[in-house]
GROMACS .gro file of C-alpha atoms in nm:
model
  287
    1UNK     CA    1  -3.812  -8.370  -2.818
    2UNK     CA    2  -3.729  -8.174  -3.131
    3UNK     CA    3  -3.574  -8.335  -3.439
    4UNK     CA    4  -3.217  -8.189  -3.315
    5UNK     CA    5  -3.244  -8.311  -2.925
    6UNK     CA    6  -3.339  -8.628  -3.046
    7UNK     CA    7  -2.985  -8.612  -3.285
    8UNK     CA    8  -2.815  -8.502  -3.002
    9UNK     CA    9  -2.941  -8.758  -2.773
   10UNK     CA   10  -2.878  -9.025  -3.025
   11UNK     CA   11  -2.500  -8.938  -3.093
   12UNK     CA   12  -2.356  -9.223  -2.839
   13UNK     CA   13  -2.549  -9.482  -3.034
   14UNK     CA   14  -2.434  -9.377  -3.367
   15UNK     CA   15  -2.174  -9.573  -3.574
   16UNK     CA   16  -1.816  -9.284  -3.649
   17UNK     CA   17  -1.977  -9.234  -4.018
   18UNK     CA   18  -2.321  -9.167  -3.879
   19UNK     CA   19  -2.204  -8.933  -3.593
   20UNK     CA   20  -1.939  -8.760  -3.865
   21UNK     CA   21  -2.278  -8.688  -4.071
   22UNK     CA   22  -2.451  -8.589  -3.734
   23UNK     CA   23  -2.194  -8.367  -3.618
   24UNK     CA   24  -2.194  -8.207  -3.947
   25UNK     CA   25  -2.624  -8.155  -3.927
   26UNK     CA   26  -2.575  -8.016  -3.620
   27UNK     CA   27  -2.326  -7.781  -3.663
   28UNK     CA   28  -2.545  -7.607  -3.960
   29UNK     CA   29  -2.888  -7.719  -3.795
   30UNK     CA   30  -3.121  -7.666  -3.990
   31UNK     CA   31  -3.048  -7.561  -4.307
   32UNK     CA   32  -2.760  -7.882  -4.383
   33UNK     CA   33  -3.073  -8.140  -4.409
   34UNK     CA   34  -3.299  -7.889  -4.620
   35UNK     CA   35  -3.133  -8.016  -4.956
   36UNK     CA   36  -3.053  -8.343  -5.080
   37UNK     CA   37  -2.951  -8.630  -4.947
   38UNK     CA   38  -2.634  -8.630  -5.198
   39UNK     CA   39  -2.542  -8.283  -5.163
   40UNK     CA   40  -2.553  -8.342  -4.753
   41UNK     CA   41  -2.357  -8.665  -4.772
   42UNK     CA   42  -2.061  -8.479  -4.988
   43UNK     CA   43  -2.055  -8.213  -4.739
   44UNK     CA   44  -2.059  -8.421  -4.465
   45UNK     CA   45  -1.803  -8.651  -4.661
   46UNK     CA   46  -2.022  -8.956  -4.592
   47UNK     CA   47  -2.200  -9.191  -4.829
   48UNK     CA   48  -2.598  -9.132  -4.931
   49UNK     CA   49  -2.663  -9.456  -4.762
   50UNK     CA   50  -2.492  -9.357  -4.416
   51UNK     CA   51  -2.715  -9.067  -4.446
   52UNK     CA   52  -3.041  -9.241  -4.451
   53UNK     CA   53  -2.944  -9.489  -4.188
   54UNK     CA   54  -2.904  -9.223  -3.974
   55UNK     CA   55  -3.226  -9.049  -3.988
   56UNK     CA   56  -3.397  -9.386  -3.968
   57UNK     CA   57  -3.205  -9.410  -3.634
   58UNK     CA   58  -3.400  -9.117  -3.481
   59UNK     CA   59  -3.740  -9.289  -3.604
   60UNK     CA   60  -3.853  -9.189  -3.929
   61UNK     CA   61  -3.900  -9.456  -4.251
   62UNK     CA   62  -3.654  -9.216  -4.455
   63UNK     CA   63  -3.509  -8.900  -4.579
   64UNK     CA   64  -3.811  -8.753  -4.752
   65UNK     CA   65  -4.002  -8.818  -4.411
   66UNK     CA   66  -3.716  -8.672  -4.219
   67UNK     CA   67  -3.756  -8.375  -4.411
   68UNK     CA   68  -4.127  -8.346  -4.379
   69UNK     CA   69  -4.094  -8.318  -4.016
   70UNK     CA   70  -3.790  -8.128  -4.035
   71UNK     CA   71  -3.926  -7.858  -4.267
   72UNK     CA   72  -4.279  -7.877  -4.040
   73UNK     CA   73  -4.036  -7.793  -3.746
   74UNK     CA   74  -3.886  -7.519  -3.899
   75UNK     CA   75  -4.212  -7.393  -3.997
   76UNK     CA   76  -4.383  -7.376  -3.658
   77UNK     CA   77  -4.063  -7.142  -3.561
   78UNK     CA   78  -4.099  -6.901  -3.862
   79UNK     CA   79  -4.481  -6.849  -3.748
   80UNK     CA   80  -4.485  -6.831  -3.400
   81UNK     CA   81  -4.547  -6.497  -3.238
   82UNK     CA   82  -4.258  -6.306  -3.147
   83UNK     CA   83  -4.146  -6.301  -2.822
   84UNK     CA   84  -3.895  -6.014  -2.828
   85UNK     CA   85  -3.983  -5.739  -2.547
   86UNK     CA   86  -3.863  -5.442  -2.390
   87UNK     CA   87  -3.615  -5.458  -2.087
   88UNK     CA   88  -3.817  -5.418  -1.744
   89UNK     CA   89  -3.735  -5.135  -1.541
   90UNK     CA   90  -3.544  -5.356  -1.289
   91UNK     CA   91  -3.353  -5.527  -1.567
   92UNK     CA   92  -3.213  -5.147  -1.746
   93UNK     CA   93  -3.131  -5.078  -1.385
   94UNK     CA   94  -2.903  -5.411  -1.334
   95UNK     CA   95  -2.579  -5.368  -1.231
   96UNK     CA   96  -2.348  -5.517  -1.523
   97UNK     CA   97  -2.229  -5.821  -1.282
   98UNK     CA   98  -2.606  -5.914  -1.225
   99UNK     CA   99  -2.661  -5.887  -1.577
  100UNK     CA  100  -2.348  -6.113  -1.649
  101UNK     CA  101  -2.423  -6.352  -1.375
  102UNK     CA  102  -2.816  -6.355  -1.474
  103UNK     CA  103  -2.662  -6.482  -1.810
  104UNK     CA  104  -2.445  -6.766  -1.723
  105UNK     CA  105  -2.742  -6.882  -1.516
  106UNK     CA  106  -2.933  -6.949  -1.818
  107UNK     CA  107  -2.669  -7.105  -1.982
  108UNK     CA  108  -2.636  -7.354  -1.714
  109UNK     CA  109  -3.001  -7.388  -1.711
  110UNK     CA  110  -3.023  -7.425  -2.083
  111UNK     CA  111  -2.689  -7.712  -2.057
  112UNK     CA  112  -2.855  -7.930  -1.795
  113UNK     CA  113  -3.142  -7.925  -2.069
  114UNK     CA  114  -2.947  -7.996  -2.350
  115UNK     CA  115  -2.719  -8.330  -2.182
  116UNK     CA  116  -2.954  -8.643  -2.160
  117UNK     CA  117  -2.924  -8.781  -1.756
  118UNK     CA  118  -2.858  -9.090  -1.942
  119UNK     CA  119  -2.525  -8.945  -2.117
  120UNK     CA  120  -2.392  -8.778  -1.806
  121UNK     CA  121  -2.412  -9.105  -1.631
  122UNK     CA  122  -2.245  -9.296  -1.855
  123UNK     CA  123  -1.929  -9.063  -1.849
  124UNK     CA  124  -1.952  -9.032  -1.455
  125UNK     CA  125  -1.918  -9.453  -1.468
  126UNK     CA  126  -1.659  -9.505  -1.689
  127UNK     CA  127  -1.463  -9.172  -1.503
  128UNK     CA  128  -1.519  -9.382  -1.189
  129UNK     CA  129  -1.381  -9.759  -1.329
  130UNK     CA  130  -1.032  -9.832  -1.175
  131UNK     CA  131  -0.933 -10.076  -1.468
  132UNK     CA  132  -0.974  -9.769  -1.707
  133UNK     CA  133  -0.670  -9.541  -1.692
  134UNK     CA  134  -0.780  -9.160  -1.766
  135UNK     CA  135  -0.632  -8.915  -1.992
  136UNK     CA  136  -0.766  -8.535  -2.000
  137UNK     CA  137  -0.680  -8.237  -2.261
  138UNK     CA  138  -0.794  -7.888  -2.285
  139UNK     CA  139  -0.718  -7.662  -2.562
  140UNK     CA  140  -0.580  -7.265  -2.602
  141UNK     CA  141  -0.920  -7.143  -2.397
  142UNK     CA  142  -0.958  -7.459  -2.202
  143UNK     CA  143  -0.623  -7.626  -2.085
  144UNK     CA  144  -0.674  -7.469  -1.718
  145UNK     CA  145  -1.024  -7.644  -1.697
  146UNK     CA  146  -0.884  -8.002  -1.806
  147UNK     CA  147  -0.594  -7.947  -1.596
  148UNK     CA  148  -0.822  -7.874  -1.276
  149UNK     CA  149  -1.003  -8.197  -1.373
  150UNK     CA  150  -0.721  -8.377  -1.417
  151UNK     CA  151  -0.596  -8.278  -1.071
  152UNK     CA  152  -0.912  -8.317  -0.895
  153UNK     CA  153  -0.989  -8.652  -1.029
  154UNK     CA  154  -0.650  -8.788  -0.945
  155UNK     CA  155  -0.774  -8.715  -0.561
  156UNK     CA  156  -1.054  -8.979  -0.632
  157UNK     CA  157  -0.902  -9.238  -0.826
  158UNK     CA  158  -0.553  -9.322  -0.951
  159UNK     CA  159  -0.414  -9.378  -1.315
  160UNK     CA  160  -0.524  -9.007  -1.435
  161UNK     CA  161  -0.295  -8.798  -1.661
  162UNK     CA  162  -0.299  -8.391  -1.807
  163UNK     CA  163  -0.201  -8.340  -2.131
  164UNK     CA  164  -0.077  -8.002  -2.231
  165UNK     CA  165  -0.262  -7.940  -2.564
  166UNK     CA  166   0.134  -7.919  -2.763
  167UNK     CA  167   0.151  -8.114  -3.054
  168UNK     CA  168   0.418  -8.362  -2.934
  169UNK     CA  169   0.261  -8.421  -2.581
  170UNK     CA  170  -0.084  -8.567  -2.720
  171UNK     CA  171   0.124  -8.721  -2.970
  172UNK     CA  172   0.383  -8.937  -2.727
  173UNK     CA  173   0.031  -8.974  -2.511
  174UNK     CA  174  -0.091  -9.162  -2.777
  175UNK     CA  175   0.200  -9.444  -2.722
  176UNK     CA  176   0.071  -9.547  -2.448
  177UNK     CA  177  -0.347  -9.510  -2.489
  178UNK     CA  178  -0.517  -9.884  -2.467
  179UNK     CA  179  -0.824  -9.999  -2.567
  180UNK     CA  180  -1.092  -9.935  -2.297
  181UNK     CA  181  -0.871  -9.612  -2.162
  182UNK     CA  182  -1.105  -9.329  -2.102
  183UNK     CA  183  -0.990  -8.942  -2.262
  184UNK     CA  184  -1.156  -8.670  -2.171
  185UNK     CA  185  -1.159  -8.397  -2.467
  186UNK     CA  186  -1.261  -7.976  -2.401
  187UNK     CA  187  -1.285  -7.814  -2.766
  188UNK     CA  188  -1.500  -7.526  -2.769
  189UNK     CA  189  -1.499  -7.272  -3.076
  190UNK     CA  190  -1.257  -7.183  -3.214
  191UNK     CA  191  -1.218  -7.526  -3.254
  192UNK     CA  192  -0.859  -7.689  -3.230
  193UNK     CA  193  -0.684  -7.927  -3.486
  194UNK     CA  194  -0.492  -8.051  -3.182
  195UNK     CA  195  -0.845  -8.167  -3.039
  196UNK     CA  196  -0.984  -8.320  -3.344
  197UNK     CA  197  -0.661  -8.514  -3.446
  198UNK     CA  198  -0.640  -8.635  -3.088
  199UNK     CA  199  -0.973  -8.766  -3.052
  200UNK     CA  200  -0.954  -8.938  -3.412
  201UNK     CA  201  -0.623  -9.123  -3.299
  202UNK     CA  202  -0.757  -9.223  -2.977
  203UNK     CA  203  -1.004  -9.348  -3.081
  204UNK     CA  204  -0.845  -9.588  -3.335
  205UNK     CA  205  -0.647  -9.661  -3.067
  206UNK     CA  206  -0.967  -9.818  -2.880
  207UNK     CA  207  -0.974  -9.538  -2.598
  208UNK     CA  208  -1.331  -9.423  -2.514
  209UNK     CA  209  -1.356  -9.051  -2.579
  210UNK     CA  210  -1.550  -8.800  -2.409
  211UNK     CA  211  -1.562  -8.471  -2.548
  212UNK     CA  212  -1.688  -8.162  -2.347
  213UNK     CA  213  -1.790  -7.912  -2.624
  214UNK     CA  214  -2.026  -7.617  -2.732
  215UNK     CA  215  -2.417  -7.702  -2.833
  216UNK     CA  216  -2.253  -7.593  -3.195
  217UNK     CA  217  -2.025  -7.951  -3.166
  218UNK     CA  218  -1.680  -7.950  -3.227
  219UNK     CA  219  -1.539  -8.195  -3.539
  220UNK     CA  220  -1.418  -8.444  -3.261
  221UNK     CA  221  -1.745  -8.514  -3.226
  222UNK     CA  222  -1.793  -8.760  -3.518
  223UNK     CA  223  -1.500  -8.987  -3.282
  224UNK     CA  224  -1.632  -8.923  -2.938
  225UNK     CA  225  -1.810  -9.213  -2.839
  226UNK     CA  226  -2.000  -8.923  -2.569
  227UNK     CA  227  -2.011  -8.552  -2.633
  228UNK     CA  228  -2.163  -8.358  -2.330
  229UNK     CA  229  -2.267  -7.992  -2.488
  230UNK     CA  230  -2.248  -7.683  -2.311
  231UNK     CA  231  -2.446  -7.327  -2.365
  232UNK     CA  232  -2.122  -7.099  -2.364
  233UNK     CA  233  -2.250  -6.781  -2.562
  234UNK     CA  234  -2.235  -6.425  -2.397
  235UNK     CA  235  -2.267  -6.096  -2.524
  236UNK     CA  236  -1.871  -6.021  -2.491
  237UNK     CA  237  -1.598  -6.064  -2.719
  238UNK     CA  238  -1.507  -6.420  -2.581
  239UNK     CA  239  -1.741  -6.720  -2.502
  240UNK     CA  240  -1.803  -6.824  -2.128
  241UNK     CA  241  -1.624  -7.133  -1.938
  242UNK     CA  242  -1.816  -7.135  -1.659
  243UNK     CA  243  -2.122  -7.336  -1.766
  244UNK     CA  244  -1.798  -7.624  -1.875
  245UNK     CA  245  -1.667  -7.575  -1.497
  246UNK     CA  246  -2.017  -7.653  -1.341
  247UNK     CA  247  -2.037  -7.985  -1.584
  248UNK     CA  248  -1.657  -8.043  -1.481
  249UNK     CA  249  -1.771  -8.032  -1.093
  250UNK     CA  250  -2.098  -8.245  -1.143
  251UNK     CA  251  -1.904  -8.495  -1.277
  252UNK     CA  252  -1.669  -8.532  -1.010
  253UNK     CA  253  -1.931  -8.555  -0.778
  254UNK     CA  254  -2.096  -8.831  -0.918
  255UNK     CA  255  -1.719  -8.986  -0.955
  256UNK     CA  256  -1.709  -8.949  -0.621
  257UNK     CA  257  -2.057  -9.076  -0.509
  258UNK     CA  258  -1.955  -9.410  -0.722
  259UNK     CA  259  -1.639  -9.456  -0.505
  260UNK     CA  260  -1.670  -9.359  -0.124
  261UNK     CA  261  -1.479  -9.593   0.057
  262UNK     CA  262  -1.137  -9.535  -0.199
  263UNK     CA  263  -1.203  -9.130  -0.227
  264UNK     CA  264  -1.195  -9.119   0.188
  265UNK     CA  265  -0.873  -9.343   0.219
  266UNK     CA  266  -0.681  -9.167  -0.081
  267UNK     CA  267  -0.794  -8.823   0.138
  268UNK     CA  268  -0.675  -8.939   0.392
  269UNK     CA  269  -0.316  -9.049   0.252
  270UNK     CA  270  -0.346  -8.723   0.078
  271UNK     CA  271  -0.358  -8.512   0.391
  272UNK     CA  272  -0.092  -8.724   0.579
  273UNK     CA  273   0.110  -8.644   0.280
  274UNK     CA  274   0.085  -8.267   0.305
  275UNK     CA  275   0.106  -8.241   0.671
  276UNK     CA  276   0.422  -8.425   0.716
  277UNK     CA  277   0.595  -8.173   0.400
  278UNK     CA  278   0.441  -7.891   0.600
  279UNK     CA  279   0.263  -7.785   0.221
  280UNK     CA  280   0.053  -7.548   0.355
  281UNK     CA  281   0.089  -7.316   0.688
  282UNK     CA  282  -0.120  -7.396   1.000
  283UNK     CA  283  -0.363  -7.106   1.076
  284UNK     CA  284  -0.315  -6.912   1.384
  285UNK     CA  285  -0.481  -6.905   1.681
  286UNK     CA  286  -0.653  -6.610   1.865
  287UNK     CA  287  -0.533  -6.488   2.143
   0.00000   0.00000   0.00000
């Protein structure tokens, strides 16, 4: 793993400080950690001390050896051949929707890299405890994504809530968080004040939070107790949601796969429910 996986991996076990000064290294990987330790812990707004703890965390005896490998790293990248080439006949003659789709396929290739098996587990298992109750917010770009989760996830278990991303709903949401509740955070760049406020409450509040971000980490990360990063770059004037969506889906899946026996009965009351208020029309019949 390279010196960043390994910080990205690592973020669950960090203490807040350590993940506020990990967030920040990660968000201006790699030139943040090419300076001092003191001029990294002031922009970081950490102590020297929480600095050095950290990068003995990932394995190395202290900052100037963190640097060494750091700067070796960085090194190997400046030298290595070039790898830029010319667009195959095939791929000039790509249809633009090929060409979009081919790209969002990366992304999701490059995401299921970049989220350790470990960390997407331990979100699917807390998602799936009954004595947690749930809350999930999305932001200006994101809000439809948390509220399909939120809606999808109620299906499996009960106890699940949306929040609209308005100041005063996170805000009276916070009245009734409890240690051990579970929220589930989307703040992708631009990143959101809402987000980052909500997230720091929470979790002084004791709630667990999960926060669904880009590989360039959202502020919230530095309270999220798991951040699950996503590839979202495109070449178009807005970043892409779907590789968020596929995460979203995986998850409930493995919700699901954790509660088999409660998902069937609440699908069934579900579709008892709906056929006796006649919610949806009956298809027809051929002739």
């Amino acid at each position: 793993m390279t010196i960043e996986e390994r910080m990205r991996a690592g973020l669950g076990d960090l203490t807040r400080a350590e993940r506020q000064a990990a967030t920040h290294i990660l968000s201006h990987f790699p030139m943040s950690a090419l300076g001092s330790v003191g001029t990294l812990a002031r922009a970081a707004d950490v102590s020297a001390p929480t600095i050095v703890r950290l990068v003995q965390k990932l394995g190395f005896t202290g900052w100037s050896d963190y640097q060494s490998a750091l700067r070796h790293e960085v090194e190997r990248l400046l030298v290595a051949p070039l790898s830029a080439r010319s667009e195959s006949p095939r791929e000039a003659a790509e249809h633009p929707l090929q060409a979009y789709a081919a790209q969002v396929v990366q992304n999701i290739e490059a995401t299921i890299g970049l989220i350790p098996a470990g960390s997407f587990d331990e979100v699917a298992l807390i998602l799936a405890d009954p004595q947690r109750r749930v809350a999930v917010m999305g932001g200006r770009l994101t809000h439809a994504l948390a509220d399909y989760m939120a809606t999808l996830l109620r299906v499996i278990r009960p106890d699940v809530s949306w929040i609209a991303d308005h100041l005063t709903d996170w805000q009276q949401a916070l009245l009734d968080l409890c240690e051990g509740d579970v929220v589930v955070l989307f703040d992708i760049r631009r990143y959101e004040t809402n987000a980052v406020q909500f997230a720091e409450f929470a979790a002084a509040q004791g709630a667990e939070v999960v926060l669904i971000t880009d590989r360039w980490l959202s502020p919230a990360a530095s309270s999220a107790r798991h951040v699950l990063p996503c590839h979202i770059e495109m070449p178009a004037a807005w970043d892409s949601t779907a590789t968020l969506l596929v995460l979203v889906e995986a998850l409930l899946a493995r919700v699901q796969s954790h509660l088999p026996g409660q998902v069937q009965e609440r699908l069934n009351r579900l579709e008892d429910c709906f056929a006796r208020t006649r919610l949806f029309r009956a298809p027809k019949m051929g002739h």
